CSV table of C-alpha atoms in Angstrom, one decimal:
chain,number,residue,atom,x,y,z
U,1,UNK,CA,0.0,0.0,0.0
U,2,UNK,CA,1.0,3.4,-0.8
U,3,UNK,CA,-0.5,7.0,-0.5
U,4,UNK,CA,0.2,10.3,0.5
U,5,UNK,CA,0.8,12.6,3.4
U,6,UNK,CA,-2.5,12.9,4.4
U,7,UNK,CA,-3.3,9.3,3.2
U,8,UNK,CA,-0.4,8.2,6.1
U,9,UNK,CA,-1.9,10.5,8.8
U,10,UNK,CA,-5.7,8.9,8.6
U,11,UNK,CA,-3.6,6.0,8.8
U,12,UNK,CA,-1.9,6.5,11.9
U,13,UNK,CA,-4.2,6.3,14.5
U,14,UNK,CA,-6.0,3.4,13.2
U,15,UNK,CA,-2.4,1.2,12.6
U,16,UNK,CA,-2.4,1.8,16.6
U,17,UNK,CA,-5.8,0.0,16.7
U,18,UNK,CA,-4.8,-2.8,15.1
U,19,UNK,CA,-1.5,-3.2,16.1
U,20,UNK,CA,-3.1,-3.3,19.9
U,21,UNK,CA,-5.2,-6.5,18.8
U,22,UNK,CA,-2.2,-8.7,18.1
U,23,UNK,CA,0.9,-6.7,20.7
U,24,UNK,CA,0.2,-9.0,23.4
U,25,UNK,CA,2.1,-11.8,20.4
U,26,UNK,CA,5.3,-10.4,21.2
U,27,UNK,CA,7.4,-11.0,24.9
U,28,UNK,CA,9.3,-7.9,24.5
U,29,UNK,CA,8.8,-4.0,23.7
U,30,UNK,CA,11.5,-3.8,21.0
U,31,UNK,CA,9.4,-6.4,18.6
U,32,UNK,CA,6.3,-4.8,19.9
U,33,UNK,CA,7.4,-1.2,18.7
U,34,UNK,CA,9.2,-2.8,15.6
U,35,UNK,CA,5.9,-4.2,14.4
U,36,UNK,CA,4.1,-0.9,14.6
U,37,UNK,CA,7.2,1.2,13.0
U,38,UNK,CA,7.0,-1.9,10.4
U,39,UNK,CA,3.3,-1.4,9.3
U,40,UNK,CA,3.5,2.6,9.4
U,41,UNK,CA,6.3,1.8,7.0
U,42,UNK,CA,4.4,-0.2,4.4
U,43,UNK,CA,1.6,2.6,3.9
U,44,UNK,CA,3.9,5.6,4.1
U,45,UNK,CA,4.5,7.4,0.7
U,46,UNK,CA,8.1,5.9,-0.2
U,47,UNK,CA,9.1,5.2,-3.4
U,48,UNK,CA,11.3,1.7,-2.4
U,49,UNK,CA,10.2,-0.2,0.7
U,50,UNK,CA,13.0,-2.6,2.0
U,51,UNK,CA,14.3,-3.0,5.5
U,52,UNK,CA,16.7,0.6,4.9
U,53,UNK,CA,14.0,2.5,3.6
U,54,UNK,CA,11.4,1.1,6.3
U,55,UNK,CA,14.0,2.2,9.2
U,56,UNK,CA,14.8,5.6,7.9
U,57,UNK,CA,11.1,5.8,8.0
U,58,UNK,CA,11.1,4.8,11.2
U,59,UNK,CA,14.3,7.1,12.3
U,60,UNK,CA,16.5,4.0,13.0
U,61,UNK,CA,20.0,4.4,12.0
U,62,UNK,CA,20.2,0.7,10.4
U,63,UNK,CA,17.7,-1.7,9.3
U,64,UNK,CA,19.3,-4.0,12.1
U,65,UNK,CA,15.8,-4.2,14.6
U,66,UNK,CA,13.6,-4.4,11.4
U,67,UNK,CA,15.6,-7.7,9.9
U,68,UNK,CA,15.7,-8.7,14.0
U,69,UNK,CA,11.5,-8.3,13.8
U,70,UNK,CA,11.3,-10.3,10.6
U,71,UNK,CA,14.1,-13.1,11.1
U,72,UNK,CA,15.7,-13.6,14.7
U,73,UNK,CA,12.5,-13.0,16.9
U,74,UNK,CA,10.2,-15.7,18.0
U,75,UNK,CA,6.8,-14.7,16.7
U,76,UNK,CA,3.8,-16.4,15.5
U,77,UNK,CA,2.7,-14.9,11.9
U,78,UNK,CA,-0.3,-16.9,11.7
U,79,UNK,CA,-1.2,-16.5,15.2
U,80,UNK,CA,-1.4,-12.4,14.4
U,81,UNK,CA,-2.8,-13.2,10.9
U,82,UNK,CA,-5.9,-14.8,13.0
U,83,UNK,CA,-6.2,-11.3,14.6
U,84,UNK,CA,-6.1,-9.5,11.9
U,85,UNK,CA,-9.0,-11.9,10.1
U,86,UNK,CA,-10.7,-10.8,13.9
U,87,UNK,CA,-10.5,-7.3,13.2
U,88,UNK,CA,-11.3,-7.4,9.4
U,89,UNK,CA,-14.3,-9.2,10.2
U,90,UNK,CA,-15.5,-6.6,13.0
U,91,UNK,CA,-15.1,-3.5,10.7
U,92,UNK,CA,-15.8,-5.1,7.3
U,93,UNK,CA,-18.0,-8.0,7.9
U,94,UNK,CA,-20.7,-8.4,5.0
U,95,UNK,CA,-23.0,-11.4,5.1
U,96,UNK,CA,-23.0,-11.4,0.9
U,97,UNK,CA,-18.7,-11.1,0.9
U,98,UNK,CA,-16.7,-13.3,-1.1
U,99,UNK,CA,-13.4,-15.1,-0.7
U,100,UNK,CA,-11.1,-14.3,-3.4
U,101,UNK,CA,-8.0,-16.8,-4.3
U,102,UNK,CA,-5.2,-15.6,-6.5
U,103,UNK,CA,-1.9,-16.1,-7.3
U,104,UNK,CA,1.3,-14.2,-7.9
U,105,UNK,CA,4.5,-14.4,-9.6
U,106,UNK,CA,7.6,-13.0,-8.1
U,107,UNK,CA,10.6,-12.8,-10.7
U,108,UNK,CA,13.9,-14.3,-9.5
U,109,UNK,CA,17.4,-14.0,-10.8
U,110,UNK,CA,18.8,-16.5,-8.6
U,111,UNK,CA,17.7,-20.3,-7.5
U,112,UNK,CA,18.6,-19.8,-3.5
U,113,UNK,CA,15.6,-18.5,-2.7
U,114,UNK,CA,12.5,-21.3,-1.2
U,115,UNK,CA,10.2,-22.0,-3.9
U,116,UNK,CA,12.0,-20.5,-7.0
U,117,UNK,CA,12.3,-22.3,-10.1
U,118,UNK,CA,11.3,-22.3,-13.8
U,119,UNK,CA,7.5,-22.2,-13.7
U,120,UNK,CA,4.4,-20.3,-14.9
U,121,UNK,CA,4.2,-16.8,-13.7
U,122,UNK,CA,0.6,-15.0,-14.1
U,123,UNK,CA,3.0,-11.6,-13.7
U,124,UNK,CA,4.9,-12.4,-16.4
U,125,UNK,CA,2.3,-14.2,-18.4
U,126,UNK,CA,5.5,-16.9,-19.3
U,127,UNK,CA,7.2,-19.8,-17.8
U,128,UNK,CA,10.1,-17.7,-15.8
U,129,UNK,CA,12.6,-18.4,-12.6
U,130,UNK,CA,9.8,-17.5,-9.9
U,131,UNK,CA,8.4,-17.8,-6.8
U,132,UNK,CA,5.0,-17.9,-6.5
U,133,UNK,CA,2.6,-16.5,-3.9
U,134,UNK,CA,-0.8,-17.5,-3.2
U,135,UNK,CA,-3.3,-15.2,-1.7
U,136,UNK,CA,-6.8,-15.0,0.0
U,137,UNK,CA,-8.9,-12.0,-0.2
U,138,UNK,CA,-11.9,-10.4,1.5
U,139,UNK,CA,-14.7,-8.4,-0.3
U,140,UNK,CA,-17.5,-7.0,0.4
U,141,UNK,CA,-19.5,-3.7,0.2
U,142,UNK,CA,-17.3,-2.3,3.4
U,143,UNK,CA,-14.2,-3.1,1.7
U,144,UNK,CA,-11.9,-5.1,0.7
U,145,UNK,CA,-8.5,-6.5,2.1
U,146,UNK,CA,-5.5,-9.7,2.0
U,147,UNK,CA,-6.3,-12.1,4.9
U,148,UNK,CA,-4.3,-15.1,4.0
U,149,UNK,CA,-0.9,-15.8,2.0
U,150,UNK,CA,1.0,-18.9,0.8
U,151,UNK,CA,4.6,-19.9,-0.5
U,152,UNK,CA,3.6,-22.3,-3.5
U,153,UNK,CA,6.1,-24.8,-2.9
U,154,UNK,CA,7.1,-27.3,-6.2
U,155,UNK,CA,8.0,-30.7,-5.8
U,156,UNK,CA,11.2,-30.7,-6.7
U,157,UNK,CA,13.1,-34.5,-8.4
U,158,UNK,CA,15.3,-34.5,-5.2
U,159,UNK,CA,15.7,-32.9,-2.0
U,160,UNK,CA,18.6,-30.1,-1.8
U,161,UNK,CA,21.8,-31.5,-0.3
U,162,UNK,CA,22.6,-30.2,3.1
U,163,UNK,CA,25.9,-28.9,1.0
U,164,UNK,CA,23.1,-27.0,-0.4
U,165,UNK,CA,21.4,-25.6,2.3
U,166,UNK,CA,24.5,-24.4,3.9
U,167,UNK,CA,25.6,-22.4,0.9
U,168,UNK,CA,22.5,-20.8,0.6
U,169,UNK,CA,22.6,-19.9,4.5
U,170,UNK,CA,26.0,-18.3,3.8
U,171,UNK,CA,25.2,-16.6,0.8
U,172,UNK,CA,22.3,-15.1,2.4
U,173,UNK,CA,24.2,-13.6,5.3
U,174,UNK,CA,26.8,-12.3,3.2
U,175,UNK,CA,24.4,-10.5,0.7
U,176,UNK,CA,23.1,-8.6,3.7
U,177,UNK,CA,26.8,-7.6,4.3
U,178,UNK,CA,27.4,-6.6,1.1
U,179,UNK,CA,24.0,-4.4,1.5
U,180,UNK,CA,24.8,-2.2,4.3
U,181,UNK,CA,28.0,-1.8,2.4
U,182,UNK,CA,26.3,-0.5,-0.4
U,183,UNK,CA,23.6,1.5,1.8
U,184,UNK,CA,26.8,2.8,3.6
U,185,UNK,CA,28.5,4.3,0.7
U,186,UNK,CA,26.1,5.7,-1.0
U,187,UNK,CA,25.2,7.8,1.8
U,188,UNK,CA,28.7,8.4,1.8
U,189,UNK,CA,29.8,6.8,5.5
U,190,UNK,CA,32.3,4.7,6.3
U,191,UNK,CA,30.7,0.5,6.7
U,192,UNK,CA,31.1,0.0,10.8
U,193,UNK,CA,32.9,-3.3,9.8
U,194,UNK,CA,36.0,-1.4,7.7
U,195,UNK,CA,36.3,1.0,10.7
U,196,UNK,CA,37.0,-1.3,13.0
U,197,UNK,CA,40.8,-1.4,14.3
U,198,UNK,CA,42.8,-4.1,11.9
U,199,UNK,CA,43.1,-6.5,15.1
U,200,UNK,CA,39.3,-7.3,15.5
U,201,UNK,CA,37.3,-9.5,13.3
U,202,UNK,CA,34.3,-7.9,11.4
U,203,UNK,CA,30.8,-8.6,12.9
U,204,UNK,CA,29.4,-12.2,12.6
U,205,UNK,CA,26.1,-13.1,11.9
C-alpha cells in the first residue's frame, strides 16, 4: 500500500488499533514497537520499501531491529494473521462477501531462494525463474482486504543436499553484508565493519 501525506496521517491512529489486537504476540517492547514502525512503514508514501528504507522511516539508524523483527524474533505470523482476520471481520463483515483466491508471480534472478524455479508466472504471463505467492482476499460492500498468504512450494526431483542448504545460509548472510555496504557508501559513510581497528574480526552473523 501506498499513498500520501494525508493518506499516512488517517492511517496512523487506526495502525495503533490494530496493532493493539495482536501486541500482546510479542514477549518484548523492542518487537512490539518494531511491528508498529514496520506497518506505518508499508503505507507511508516511499518510493522503495525494504528494510533501509522502512527504518529511515522509522528514524533507526540501520535496518538492524527491522531484519531482527522479521528473522531472529520468536513470533507467530499466523497467530497475528488470525487477529487481523478478527479485526477485518468486526469492521468489514458483510453477510453477501466473497473469498477471493489468487496467485502471484515473483521474478527471481537466482535459485537460493525457497520456492524459485522455472514455472508459470501469471506476472509475467510466461514460464520464468519464480516464486510464487498464493493469496486469500476479502470483499465486500465495506471493503476489501488480504487475509491469507501462501509460499507455492514445487516438488522438486530430489531434495537439496545439506551442501546445499549451507551455501545458501551463507550466501544469504553475506548478501546482507554486502547491503549495508552498499547502503553505507552511497550515503557516503564509512561501513562500521571497515572502521573497525585491523586486530578485530568484522561482525558475525
Amino acid at each position: 500500500m501506498g499513498g500520501d501525506l494525508a493518506d499516512v496521517r488517517l492511517w496512523t491512529g487506526e495502525l495503533e488499533r490494530l496493532h493493539g489486537r495482536f501486541v500482546h504476540r510479542f514477549s518484548r517492547s523492542e518487537p512490539r514497537e518494531s511491528a508498529l514502525a514496520y506497518m506505518q512503514g508499508l503505507v507511508a508514501p516511499l518510493e522503495r520499501k525494504n528494510g533501509w528504507t522502512l527504518a529511515e522511516q522509522a528514524g533507526h539508524s540501520a535496518p538492524d531491529r527491522i531484519h531482527r523483527l522479521l528473522n531472529r524474533i520468536d513470533w507467530n505470523a499466523d497467530e497475528v494473521l488470525d487477529d487481523v482476520r478478527d479485526y477485518v471481520v468486526e469492521h468489514l463483515g458483510d453477510p453477501d462477501a466473497v473469498l477471493i483466491v489468487d496467485d502471484t508471480g515473483f521474478l527471481k534472478k537466482g535459485v537460493r531462494s525457497a520456492g524459485v524455479q522455472r514455472q508459470y508466472s501469471g506476472t509475467a504471463g510466461r514460464t520464468e525463474n519464480c516464486q510464487v505467492g498464493v493469496f486469500l482476499a476479502y470483499a465486500g460492500a465495506r471493503g476489501r482486504t488480504l487475509i491469507d498468504r501462501r509460499l507455492y512450494l514445487p516438488t522438486y526431483r530430489r531434495p537439496p543436499s545439506i551442501e546445499h542448504v549451507l551455501h545458501w545460509s551463507y550466501w544469504r548472510r553475506r548478501r546482507q553484508q554486502q547491503a549495508r555496504v552498499s547502503h553505507y557508501k552511497r550515503r557516503g559513510h564509512t561501513p562500521p565493519e571497515t572502521a573497525q581497528p585491523s586486530g578485530q574480526r568484522p561482525l558475525q552473523y
